[in-house]
Short mmCIF file of C-alpha atoms (C1' of nucleotides) in Angstrom, two decimals:
data_model
loop_
_atom_site.label_atom_id
_atom_site.label_comp_id
_atom_site.label_asym_id
_atom_site.label_seq_id
_atom_site.Cartn_x
_atom_site.Cartn_y
_atom_site.Cartn_z
CA MET G 1 -10.07 14.24 -24.85
CA THR G 2 -10.79 10.54 -25.65
CA HIS G 3 -13.31 8.60 -23.70
CA VAL G 4 -11.55 6.21 -21.21
CA GLN G 5 -12.72 3.56 -18.93
CA HIS G 6 -11.21 4.63 -15.54
CA ALA G 7 -9.49 2.29 -13.30
CA PHE G 8 -11.69 3.39 -10.35
CA PRO G 9 -15.18 4.00 -11.60
CA ALA G 10 -16.93 6.63 -9.48
CA VAL G 11 -19.56 5.36 -7.07
CA GLY G 12 -22.58 7.51 -6.10
CA GLY G 13 -22.96 9.01 -2.84
CA GLU G 14 -25.58 6.49 -1.33
CA ASN G 15 -25.17 7.33 2.20
CA LEU G 16 -25.61 11.14 1.63
CA SER G 17 -29.02 12.45 1.41
CA ALA G 18 -29.84 14.28 -1.78
CA SER G 19 -30.03 17.69 -0.20
CA GLU G 20 -26.70 17.20 1.59
CA SER G 21 -24.98 16.15 -1.62
CA GLU G 22 -26.47 19.00 -3.50
CA GLN G 23 -25.50 21.51 -0.79
CA ALA G 24 -21.96 20.13 -0.79
CA TRP G 25 -21.70 20.34 -4.58
CA SER G 26 -22.98 24.03 -4.74
CA ASP G 27 -20.52 24.94 -2.12
CA PHE G 28 -17.70 23.48 -4.10
CA THR G 29 -18.53 25.23 -7.30
CA GLN G 30 -19.55 28.61 -5.91
CA MET G 31 -16.63 28.96 -3.66
CA GLN G 32 -14.36 31.94 -3.74
CA GLY G 33 -11.01 31.44 -5.35
CA CYS G 34 -12.30 28.17 -6.93
CA HIS G 35 -11.43 27.55 -10.69
CA LEU G 36 -11.15 24.71 -13.20
CA ILE G 37 -7.86 23.59 -14.76
CA GLU G 38 -7.55 21.72 -17.91
CA LEU G 39 -4.59 19.40 -17.98
CA ARG G 40 -3.15 17.29 -20.87
CA SER G 41 -1.76 13.85 -20.13
CA HIS G 42 1.25 13.68 -17.70
CA GLU G 43 1.23 17.21 -16.42
CA ALA G 44 2.51 17.87 -13.05
CA ILE G 45 0.03 19.45 -10.52
CA TYR G 46 2.18 19.73 -7.48
CA TYR G 47 5.21 18.07 -5.92
CA ASP G 48 5.87 16.22 -2.71
CA GLY G 49 6.91 18.95 -0.14
CA ASP G 50 5.27 22.01 -1.75
CA PRO G 51 3.18 24.12 0.60
CA ALA G 52 -0.26 22.93 0.40
CA SER G 53 -2.30 25.97 -0.02
CA ARG G 54 -4.76 24.62 -2.58
CA VAL G 55 -7.02 21.55 -2.49
CA TYR G 56 -8.05 19.75 -5.68
CA GLU G 57 -10.85 17.68 -6.93
CA VAL G 58 -10.84 15.50 -10.06
CA VAL G 59 -13.61 16.57 -12.36
CA GLU G 60 -12.85 14.38 -15.37
CA GLY G 61 -10.09 12.13 -16.23
CA ALA G 62 -7.54 10.43 -14.02
CA VAL G 63 -4.73 11.78 -11.67
CA MET G 64 -2.00 9.77 -9.96
CA LEU G 65 -0.29 10.44 -6.58
CA TYR G 66 3.27 9.16 -6.25
CA LYS G 67 6.19 9.28 -3.96
CA LEU G 68 9.92 8.89 -4.64
CA LEU G 69 12.66 7.44 -2.64
CA PRO G 70 15.91 9.41 -2.90
CA ASP G 71 17.59 6.68 -5.06
CA GLY G 72 14.77 7.07 -7.56
CA ARG G 73 12.55 4.20 -6.73
CA ARG G 74 9.08 5.44 -7.31
CA GLN G 75 5.65 4.27 -5.89
CA VAL G 76 2.27 5.24 -7.30
CA VAL G 77 0.24 5.45 -4.06
CA ASP G 78 -3.06 6.14 -5.57
CA ILE G 79 -4.93 6.67 -8.75
CA LEU G 80 -7.88 9.09 -8.53
CA LYS G 81 -11.02 9.38 -10.58
CA SER G 82 -13.83 11.68 -10.94
CA ASN G 83 -15.03 13.26 -7.68
CA ASP G 84 -12.00 12.26 -5.78
CA LEU G 85 -10.40 14.86 -3.56
CA PHE G 86 -6.64 15.28 -3.37
CA GLY G 87 -3.86 17.58 -2.25
CA TYR G 88 -5.40 18.07 1.26
CA PRO G 89 -2.75 16.66 3.67
CA ALA G 90 -3.09 16.71 7.47
CA ASP G 91 -0.51 19.40 7.78
CA ASP G 92 0.54 22.20 5.44
CA ILE G 93 2.86 20.57 2.89
CA TYR G 94 1.92 17.99 0.34
CA ASP G 95 2.84 14.47 1.19
CA CYS G 96 2.99 13.18 -2.38
CA SER G 97 3.45 14.56 -5.97
CA ALA G 98 0.41 14.76 -8.17
CA GLU G 99 0.31 14.24 -12.00
CA SER G 100 -2.39 13.85 -14.55
CA LEU G 101 -2.46 10.43 -15.96
CA THR G 102 -4.96 11.18 -18.88
CA GLY G 103 -6.06 14.41 -20.21
CA ALA G 104 -8.13 15.68 -17.22
CA THR G 105 -10.15 18.49 -15.70
CA ILE G 106 -9.54 19.47 -12.05
CA ARG G 107 -10.99 21.85 -9.70
CA SER G 108 -8.63 23.92 -7.68
CA MET G 109 -9.86 25.45 -4.58
CA ASP G 110 -8.47 27.58 -1.82
CA ARG G 111 -7.74 25.64 1.24
CA ALA G 112 -8.94 28.14 3.78
CA GLN G 113 -12.13 28.44 1.84
CA VAL G 114 -12.73 24.70 1.89
CA GLU G 115 -11.90 24.60 5.69
CA SER G 116 -14.29 27.50 6.44
CA ARG G 117 -17.59 25.49 5.10
CA ALA G 118 -19.06 23.40 7.69
CA GLN G 119 -21.49 21.68 5.38
CA LEU G 120 -18.64 20.63 3.04
CA GLN G 121 -16.95 18.59 5.91
CA PHE G 122 -19.52 15.81 5.67
CA HIS G 123 -18.74 15.55 1.93
CA LEU G 124 -15.07 15.67 2.29
CA ASN G 125 -15.31 13.17 5.16
CA ARG G 126 -17.04 10.64 3.03
CA GLY G 127 -14.56 10.96 0.17
CA LEU G 128 -11.69 10.59 2.52
CA ARG G 129 -13.13 7.24 4.08
CA ARG G 130 -13.63 5.90 0.48
CA GLN G 131 -10.17 6.54 -0.36
CA LEU G 132 -8.98 4.95 2.82
CA GLN G 133 -10.83 1.89 2.07
CA ASP G 134 -9.32 1.74 -1.51
CA LEU G 135 -5.94 2.08 0.07
CA HIS G 136 -6.60 -0.76 2.36
CA GLU G 137 -7.36 -2.97 -0.52
CA HIS G 138 -4.25 -1.77 -2.41
CA THR G 139 -2.20 -2.63 0.79
CA VAL G 140 -3.35 -6.27 0.67
CA LEU G 141 -2.32 -6.29 -3.07
CA LEU G 142 1.16 -4.97 -2.30
CA GLY G 143 1.71 -6.92 0.78
CA ARG G 144 0.28 -10.30 -0.04
CA LYS G 145 -0.34 -10.89 -3.76
CA SER G 146 1.65 -12.49 -6.58
CA ALA G 147 2.63 -10.62 -9.68
CA PHE G 148 0.01 -12.39 -11.59
CA GLU G 149 -2.60 -11.68 -8.98
CA ARG G 150 -1.67 -7.95 -8.89
CA VAL G 151 -2.06 -7.49 -12.69
CA ALA G 152 -5.40 -9.45 -12.61
CA SER G 153 -6.59 -7.28 -9.77
CA PHE G 154 -5.41 -4.25 -11.74
CA LEU G 155 -7.47 -5.22 -14.92
CA MET G 156 -10.51 -5.76 -12.84
CA ARG G 157 -10.51 -2.25 -11.54
CA PHE G 158 -11.39 -1.12 -15.12
CA VAL G 159 -14.52 -3.29 -15.23
CA PRO G 160 -17.42 -1.62 -13.44
CA ASN G 161 -19.44 -3.43 -10.74
CA ARG G 162 -17.22 -6.64 -10.96
CA GLY G 163 -14.64 -8.11 -8.83
CA GLY G 164 -14.62 -7.17 -5.21
CA ASN G 165 -17.34 -8.12 -2.64
CA GLY G 166 -20.48 -6.82 -4.40
CA CYS G 167 -19.59 -8.51 -7.70
CA ALA G 168 -22.75 -8.70 -9.89
CA GLY G 169 -21.38 -11.69 -11.94
CA PRO G 170 -21.79 -11.85 -15.67
CA ARG G 171 -24.85 -10.28 -16.91
CA GLY G 172 -25.71 -12.62 -19.63
CA LYS G 173 -23.82 -15.42 -21.60
CA LYS G 174 -21.33 -13.05 -22.90
CA ASP G 175 -18.94 -11.74 -20.28
CA ASP G 176 -16.18 -9.94 -22.25
CA TRP G 177 -15.02 -6.40 -21.88
CA ASP G 178 -12.77 -3.96 -23.53
CA ILE G 179 -10.51 -1.53 -21.52
CA VAL G 180 -8.13 1.40 -22.15
CA LEU G 181 -5.39 1.40 -19.66
CA ALA G 182 -4.19 4.99 -20.18
CA MET G 183 -1.07 4.15 -18.40
CA THR G 184 2.34 3.18 -19.47
CA ARG G 185 3.77 -0.25 -18.34
CA GLN G 186 6.24 1.71 -16.16
CA GLU G 187 3.28 3.64 -14.37
CA ILE G 188 1.54 0.19 -13.98
CA ALA G 189 4.55 -1.32 -12.45
CA ASP G 190 5.06 1.57 -10.13
CA PHE G 191 1.60 1.28 -8.92
CA LEU G 192 1.74 -2.43 -8.47
CA GLY G 193 5.09 -2.67 -6.80
CA LEU G 194 6.65 -4.52 -9.72
CA THR G 195 9.02 -3.88 -12.51
CA ILE G 196 8.18 -2.97 -16.02
CA GLU G 197 9.48 -6.27 -17.34
CA THR G 198 7.28 -8.46 -14.92
CA VAL G 199 4.12 -6.44 -15.86
CA SER G 200 5.05 -7.06 -19.58
CA ARG G 201 5.67 -10.82 -18.79
CA VAL G 202 2.35 -11.31 -17.02
CA LEU G 203 0.30 -9.62 -19.69
CA SER G 204 2.17 -11.84 -22.26
CA GLU G 205 1.34 -14.93 -20.16
CA MET G 206 -2.38 -13.89 -19.96
CA LYS G 207 -2.44 -13.53 -23.79
CA ARG G 208 -0.74 -16.86 -24.20
CA ARG G 209 -3.50 -18.42 -21.92
CA GLU G 210 -6.05 -16.53 -23.96
CA LEU G 211 -7.44 -14.58 -21.03
CA ILE G 212 -6.74 -11.36 -22.79
CA ARG G 213 -5.89 -9.88 -26.13
CA ILE G 214 -3.67 -6.87 -26.33
CA GLU G 215 -4.63 -4.32 -29.09
CA LYS G 216 -2.27 -1.34 -29.51
CA GLN G 217 -0.50 -1.75 -26.25
CA ASP G 218 -2.95 0.04 -23.93
CA ARG G 219 -6.14 -1.43 -25.28
CA ILE G 220 -6.99 -4.79 -23.66
CA TYR G 221 -9.89 -7.09 -24.48
CA MET G 222 -10.95 -9.48 -21.84
CA ARG G 223 -12.55 -12.63 -23.37
CA ARG G 224 -14.13 -13.61 -20.13
CA VAL G 225 -14.09 -11.31 -17.16
CA CYS G 226 -14.77 -14.11 -14.67
CA ASP G 227 -11.69 -15.98 -15.75
CA ILE G 228 -9.48 -12.97 -15.00
CA CYS G 229 -11.34 -12.41 -11.75
CA LYS G 230 -10.45 -16.00 -10.67
CA HIS G 231 -6.79 -14.96 -10.55
CA THR G 232 -7.20 -11.91 -8.32
CA GLY G 233 -6.72 -13.81 -5.13
CA ILE G 234 -10.00 -12.93 -3.71
CA HIS G 235 -11.82 -16.04 -4.76
CA MET C 1 -1.59 -2.36 31.43
CA THR C 2 2.07 -2.09 30.80
CA HIS C 3 3.67 0.98 29.47
CA VAL C 4 4.36 0.59 25.75
CA GLN C 5 6.24 2.77 23.17
CA HIS C 6 3.71 2.86 20.40
CA ALA C 7 4.63 2.37 16.85
CA PHE C 8 2.79 5.60 15.76
CA PRO C 9 3.22 8.25 18.55
CA ALA C 10 0.23 10.56 18.66
CA VAL C 11 0.87 13.90 17.09
CA GLY C 12 -0.88 17.14 18.50
CA GLY C 13 -3.53 18.78 16.34
CA GLU C 14 -1.46 21.88 15.35
CA ASN C 15 -3.70 22.94 12.69
CA LEU C 16 -6.92 22.91 14.86
CA SER C 17 -7.41 25.91 16.96
CA ALA C 18 -7.60 25.40 20.73
CA SER C 19 -11.41 26.00 20.82
CA GLU C 20 -12.08 23.69 17.83
CA SER C 21 -10.17 20.95 19.40
CA GLU C 22 -11.80 21.26 22.76
CA GLN C 23 -15.20 21.42 21.21
CA ALA C 24 -14.58 18.29 19.24
CA TRP C 25 -13.22 16.47 22.28
CA SER C 26 -16.33 17.33 24.41
CA ASP C 27 -18.55 16.23 21.58
CA PHE C 28 -16.89 12.93 21.63
CA THR C 29 -17.04 12.23 25.36
CA GLN C 30 -20.52 13.69 25.98
CA MET C 31 -22.24 11.91 23.03
CA GLN C 32 -25.12 9.82 23.61
CA GLY C 33 -24.58 6.03 23.35
CA CYS C 34 -20.83 6.54 23.80
CA HIS C 35 -18.90 4.38 26.08
CA LEU C 36 -15.35 3.08 26.98
CA ILE C 37 -14.33 -0.49 26.39
CA GLU C 38 -11.30 -2.05 28.20
CA LEU C 39 -9.56 -4.70 26.03
CA ARG C 40 -6.86 -7.21 26.81
CA SER C 41 -4.37 -8.01 24.30
CA HIS C 42 -5.48 -9.57 21.09
CA GLU C 43 -9.25 -9.37 21.59
CA ALA C 44 -11.41 -9.00 18.40
CA ILE C 45 -13.45 -5.79 18.10
CA TYR C 46 -15.18 -6.47 14.95
CA TYR C 47 -14.93 -8.51 11.77
CA ASP C 48 -14.67 -7.65 7.96
CA GLY C 49 -18.16 -7.56 6.46
CA ASP C 50 -19.92 -6.93 9.87
CA PRO C 51 -22.59 -4.18 9.68
CA ALA C 52 -20.85 -0.91 10.77
CA SER C 53 -23.30 0.62 13.25
CA ARG C 54 -20.57 1.72 15.65
CA VAL C 55 -17.50 3.93 15.28
CA TYR C 56 -14.40 3.63 17.51
CA GLU C 57 -11.62 5.69 18.81
CA VAL C 58 -8.47 4.47 20.38
CA VAL C 59 -8.01 6.02 23.82
CA GLU C 60 -4.97 4.07 25.04
CA GLY C 61 -3.02 1.31 23.68
CA ALA C 62 -2.85 0.00 20.12
CA VAL C 63 -5.30 -1.54 17.67
CA MET C 64 -4.70 -3.35 14.25
CA LEU C 65 -6.76 -3.49 11.22
CA TYR C 66 -6.31 -6.47 8.89
CA LYS C 67 -7.75 -8.11 5.88
CA LEU C 68 -7.68 -11.93 4.98
CA LEU C 69 -7.48 -13.42 1.68
CA PRO C 70 -9.78 -16.54 1.27
CA ASP C 71 -6.78 -18.80 1.31
CA GLY C 72 -5.61 -17.58 4.76
CA ARG C 73 -2.99 -14.88 3.72
CA ARG C 74 -3.27 -12.04 6.06
CA GLN C 75 -2.27 -8.40 5.75
CA VAL C 76 -2.25 -6.01 8.65
CA VAL C 77 -3.42 -2.74 6.65
CA ASP C 78 -2.95 -0.30 9.70
CA ILE C 79 -1.79 0.01 13.30
CA LEU C 80 -3.71 2.54 15.25
CA LYS C 81 -2.59 4.50 18.23
CA SER C 82 -4.23 6.90 20.64
CA ASN C 83 -6.81 9.21 19.14
CA ASP C 84 -7.06 7.42 15.93
CA LEU C 85 -10.55 6.75 14.71
CA PHE C 86 -11.56 3.44 13.25
CA GLY C 87 -14.56 1.48 12.17
CA TYR C 88 -15.93 4.18 10.12
CA PRO C 89 -16.23 2.94 6.52
CA ALA C 90 -17.66 4.88 3.56
CA ASP C 91 -20.62 2.47 3.29
CA ASP C 92 -22.33 0.45 6.14
CA ILE C 93 -20.23 -2.68 6.58
CA TYR C 94 -16.66 -2.86 7.95
CA ASP C 95 -14.00 -3.23 5.32
CA CYS C 96 -11.32 -4.82 7.71
CA SER C 97 -11.40 -6.72 10.89
CA ALA C 98 -10.16 -4.94 14.04
CA GLU C 99 -8.27 -6.46 16.94
CA SER C 100 -6.50 -4.96 20.05
CA LEU C 101 -2.72 -5.42 19.83
CA THR C 102 -1.86 -4.53 23.39
CA GLY C 103 -4.09 -4.03 26.30
CA ALA C 104 -6.27 -1.11 25.26
CA THR C 105 -9.02 1.35 25.96
CA ILE C 106 -11.23 2.31 23.02
CA ARG C 107 -14.28 4.57 22.91
CA SER C 108 -17.40 3.06 21.17
CA MET C 109 -19.74 5.56 19.58
CA ASP C 110 -23.16 5.31 17.87
CA ARG C 111 -22.47 6.10 14.25
CA ALA C 112 -25.71 8.05 13.92
CA GLN C 113 -24.73 10.27 16.76
CA VAL C 114 -21.18 10.81 15.34
CA GLU C 115 -22.77 11.78 12.02
CA SER C 116 -25.14 14.38 13.48
CA ARG C 117 -22.55 16.62 14.91
CA ALA C 118 -21.31 19.14 12.43
CA GLN C 119 -18.44 20.44 14.58
CA LEU C 120 -17.21 16.85 14.93
CA GLN C 121 -16.58 16.65 11.22
CA PHE C 122 -13.53 18.90 11.17
CA HIS C 123 -11.98 16.88 13.87
CA LEU C 124 -12.76 13.50 12.04
CA ASN C 125 -11.56 14.96 8.87
CA ARG C 126 -8.25 15.82 10.10
CA GLY C 127 -7.71 12.47 11.69
CA LEU C 128 -8.78 10.68 8.36
CA ARG C 129 -6.23 12.72 6.39
CA ARG C 130 -3.52 11.83 8.74
CA GLN C 131 -4.41 8.27 8.34
CA LEU C 132 -4.35 8.50 4.59
CA GLN C 133 -0.90 9.96 4.72
CA ASP C 134 0.46 7.27 7.01
CA LEU C 135 -0.95 4.74 4.63
CA HIS C 136 0.73 6.37 1.67
CA GLU C 137 4.04 6.03 3.54
CA HIS C 138 3.19 2.30 4.15
CA THR C 139 2.32 1.97 0.42
CA VAL C 140 5.77 2.97 -0.43
CA LEU C 141 7.31 0.54 2.07
CA LEU C 142 5.30 -2.41 0.73
CA GLY C 143 5.73 -1.53 -2.98
CA ARG C 144 9.35 -0.57 -3.01
CA LYS C 145 11.44 -1.37 0.00
CA SER C 146 13.62 -4.48 0.72
CA ALA C 147 13.11 -6.68 3.68
CA PHE C 148 15.91 -4.96 5.63
CA GLU C 149 14.47 -1.51 4.73
CA ARG C 150 11.12 -2.67 5.89
CA VAL C 151 12.12 -3.82 9.29
CA ALA C 152 14.46 -0.64 9.73
CA SER C 153 11.42 1.52 8.90
CA PHE C 154 9.31 -0.40 11.31
CA LEU C 155 11.68 0.02 14.19
CA MET C 156 11.97 3.77 13.43
CA ARG C 157 8.21 4.24 14.04
CA PHE C 158 8.84 3.40 17.60
CA VAL C 159 11.25 6.42 18.08
CA PRO C 160 9.34 9.65 18.58
CA ASN C 161 10.42 12.58 16.43
CA ARG C 162 12.96 10.60 14.41
CA GLY C 163 13.12 9.21 10.78
CA GLY C 164 10.81 10.77 8.16
CA ASN C 165 11.10 14.34 6.84
CA GLY C 166 11.17 16.35 10.10
CA CYS C 167 13.79 14.31 11.72
CA ALA C 168 15.20 16.11 14.72
CA GLY C 169 18.56 14.21 14.60
CA PRO C 170 20.25 12.90 17.69
CA ARG C 171 19.76 15.19 20.54
CA GLY C 172 23.24 14.83 22.12
CA LYS C 173 26.16 12.51 21.94
CA LYS C 174 24.17 9.47 22.94
CA ASP C 175 21.54 8.36 20.39
CA ASP C 176 20.36 5.02 21.72
CA TRP C 177 16.81 4.07 22.25
CA ASP C 178 14.76 1.19 23.97
CA ILE C 179 11.59 0.01 22.40
CA VAL C 180 8.87 -2.65 23.04
CA LEU C 181 7.32 -4.05 20.10
CA ALA C 182 4.22 -5.42 21.71
CA MET C 183 3.66 -7.52 18.55
CA THR C 184 4.58 -11.04 17.63
CA ARG C 185 7.00 -11.84 14.81
CA GLN C 186 3.79 -13.10 12.75
CA GLU C 187 2.00 -9.90 13.30
CA ILE C 188 5.17 -7.78 12.29
CA ALA C 189 5.57 -10.00 9.16
CA ASP C 190 1.80 -9.53 8.25
CA PHE C 191 2.25 -5.88 8.63
CA LEU C 192 5.44 -5.58 6.46
CA GLY C 193 4.32 -7.96 3.80
CA LEU C 194 7.03 -10.50 4.73
CA THR C 195 7.13 -13.89 6.36
CA ILE C 196 7.92 -14.66 9.95
CA GLU C 197 11.21 -16.28 9.05
CA THR C 198 12.45 -13.39 7.04
CA VAL C 199 11.60 -10.82 9.86
CA SER C 200 13.52 -13.12 12.23
CA ARG C 201 16.39 -13.29 9.89
CA VAL C 202 16.61 -9.58 9.37
CA LEU C 203 16.40 -8.86 13.24
CA SER C 204 19.30 -11.48 13.58
CA GLU C 205 21.24 -9.84 10.97
CA MET C 206 20.79 -6.42 12.61
CA LYS C 207 22.01 -8.01 15.85
CA ARG C 208 25.06 -9.43 14.13
CA ARG C 209 25.91 -6.04 12.81
CA GLU C 210 25.45 -4.68 16.24
CA LEU C 211 22.82 -2.26 15.14
CA ILE C 212 20.32 -3.70 17.79
CA ARG C 213 20.26 -5.98 20.91
CA ILE C 214 17.45 -8.15 21.27
CA GLU C 215 16.24 -8.53 24.88
CA LYS C 216 13.27 -10.77 25.74
CA GLN C 217 12.19 -11.17 22.14
CA ASP C 218 9.94 -7.94 21.94
CA ARG C 219 12.31 -5.68 23.75
CA ILE C 220 14.90 -4.02 21.32
CA TYR C 221 17.67 -1.91 22.14
CA MET C 222 18.95 0.44 19.46
CA ARG C 223 22.67 1.41 19.97
CA ARG C 224 22.62 4.35 17.58
CA VAL C 225 19.17 5.40 16.08
CA CYS C 226 20.83 7.20 13.19
CA ASP C 227 22.45 3.91 12.00
CA ILE C 228 19.06 2.25 11.81
CA CYS C 229 17.51 5.22 10.06
CA LYS C 230 20.22 4.98 7.38
CA HIS C 231 18.77 1.74 6.35
CA THR C 232 15.09 2.80 5.91
CA GLY C 233 15.51 3.80 2.39
CA ILE C 234 14.59 7.41 2.84
CA HIS C 235 18.23 8.68 3.14
"C1'" DC R 1 10.08 -30.29 35.47
"C1'" DG R 2 7.78 -30.69 31.24
"C1'" DC R 3 4.67 -29.01 27.97
"C1'" DG R 4 3.29 -25.72 24.42
"C1'" DC R 5 4.11 -21.70 22.04
"C1'" DC R 6 6.95 -18.81 19.72
"C1'" DC R 7 11.18 -17.77 17.74
"C1'" DT R 8 15.44 -18.88 15.26
"C1'" DT R 9 18.26 -21.24 11.92
"C1'" DG R 10 19.43 -23.97 7.85
"C1'" DA R 11 18.86 -25.91 3.22
"C1'" DC R 12 16.70 -25.61 -0.71
"C1'" DC R 13 13.57 -23.45 -4.11
"C1'" DA R 14 10.93 -20.30 -6.77
"C1'" DG R 15 9.19 -15.97 -8.26
"C1'" DA R 16 10.60 -11.52 -9.42
"C1'" DC R 17 14.56 -8.53 -10.53
"C1'" DT R 18 18.64 -7.14 -13.48
"C1'" DC R 19 20.89 -6.46 -17.57
"C1'" DA R 20 20.89 -6.89 -22.43
"C1'" DA R 21 19.09 -7.47 -26.96
"C1'" DT R 22 15.26 -7.08 -30.02
"C1'" DA R 23 10.59 -5.74 -31.50
"C1'" DT R 24 6.86 -2.60 -31.84
"C1'" DT R 25 4.69 1.60 -31.64
"C1'" DA R 26 3.97 6.55 -31.91
"C1'" DG R 27 5.53 10.68 -33.67
"C1'" DT R 28 7.83 13.79 -37.06
"C1'" DG R 29 8.98 15.61 -41.20
"C1'" DG R 30 9.67 14.87 -46.09
"C1'" DC Q 1 1.75 8.18 -47.52
"C1'" DC Q 2 6.09 6.52 -46.31
"C1'" DA Q 3 10.64 6.77 -44.00
"C1'" DC Q 4 13.08 7.62 -40.05
"C1'" DT Q 5 13.67 8.22 -35.21
"C1'" DA Q 6 12.70 8.19 -30.41
"C1'" DA Q 7 10.20 6.05 -27.04
"C1'" DT Q 8 8.05 2.22 -25.12
"C1'" DA Q 9 7.37 -2.74 -24.85
"C1'" DT Q 10 8.72 -7.56 -25.09
"C1'" DT Q 11 11.71 -11.41 -24.56
"C1'" DG Q 12 15.73 -14.13 -22.89
"C1'" DA Q 13 19.42 -15.55 -19.57
"C1'" DG Q 14 21.22 -15.32 -15.43
"C1'" DT Q 15 21.03 -13.82 -10.61
"C1'" DC Q 16 19.31 -12.86 -6.12
"C1'" DT Q 17 15.96 -11.90 -2.66
"C1'" DG Q 18 12.85 -13.73 0.06
"C1'" DG Q 19 9.76 -17.80 0.56
"C1'" DT Q 20 9.04 -22.85 1.82
"C1'" DC Q 21 9.78 -26.68 4.65
"C1'" DA Q 22 11.86 -28.78 8.32
"C1'" DA Q 23 14.58 -29.13 12.54
"C1'" DG Q 24 15.97 -27.34 16.84
"C1'" DG Q 25 16.10 -23.72 20.85
"C1'" DG Q 26 14.26 -20.68 24.45
"C1'" DC Q 27 10.87 -19.01 27.47
"C1'" DG Q 28 6.87 -18.89 30.30
"C1'" DC Q 29 3.45 -21.10 32.82
"C1'" DG Q 30 1.15 -24.70 35.15
#
DNA sequence: CGCGCCCTTGACCAGACTCAATATTAGTGG
DNA sequence: CCACTAATATTGAGTCTGGTCAAGGGCGCG
């Protein structure tokens, strides 16, 4: 598969000691009934309501979770990156549908096996808490941000170590960045709670203001990352 | 404190065996540096950005988590009920502010103690996954539902075992219900991603259509629960 | 009784949606 | 490599939902 800048760059397990982290890792990979699955772009992994007998982890690539309303409205509730766990609901049926966004490798694990490993729980726990925090952030976006702010925030997710609270600022004089969305306008719209037309209009407006250049639809060049960041609503 | 119908009625730990559940419980209560705090309505517990040295659990009452944008926009990202854990971020600072919504009792625990108990991790884990699912549901509300649908969905949270997938349906001929919001219009608006005026208008519209009666501002009588439910967008 | 806080209502406005036409891109086969 | 097609994206015009601003009402509490 092609190299892609993911929307949610993986962060290291700083709060986990090296030995804990390693232990958790080997538990994962050596577990019984655990195997890797290679997916092409836009392949279904499971559907909302299916019995949840297997738990998954993104090894490489990106996966989206979405929910549908009966009249067809769709909301992408999360976009998962490497090391993210998914398909592990509180009860025994999946609460969302899951689909690969890019070409991806995922690890499929037997749920009973996962639940039988005590050491693994610390690891899962931390992953869940990180996802919860990401979702809190997204809640603010959906509840309180304008279309322009939503798209700006979305673009900033593709720039590692920028935006958010611990923003490093521009490293030198140059502060440009190139990203590959790896999502259609429809998927972006469904993630940001907008329509495809609004997403398109905002991107065009950003282009007009020379904040970005659009190359081949899903390749976006950001002239100055800081200028985009100023429009995310968090400054 | 007064008796209140909570927005998120506690659900039992069906997937946890009785012994596991009991073990986790006794771990909680007998833990060192663990104590109960009684709160009046609308008392701050901690603020976004504070160092996260203590983890909390709602024992009784309701607690809200919220985030602020620098220009003052507020989003209530979660409303917690009995048995919900909070104040346990992936890193070492709180990612939200926490405040009691009603009079409440919370359990304050030393984070290091919490993290040292292996058996506790299963318990925490399950709680986190349930919160994640609730947040997925809320994401759909914020991203894809109309003002009317949001308020209807909000009201349905106060009715136990109704709405959602496993809806029991009306038990007999009568299908009415009385609820106490225990939230101001502003808090409801900040939770639903609306303005106070819109919330007020939708409630008035529901009154006009005789779907509800409003008694004393935060007491709402639902004539037929099913009629409200039809407007949540999930049917 | 009167003050203050919250809630409701109205008039107007704006941002985002809908519907429709056109443009661009990616994919396919000659 | 090019032509053709299907899918996706852009743009425009008009509408509508929900936001803004402002005035008035209700309720609790001292």
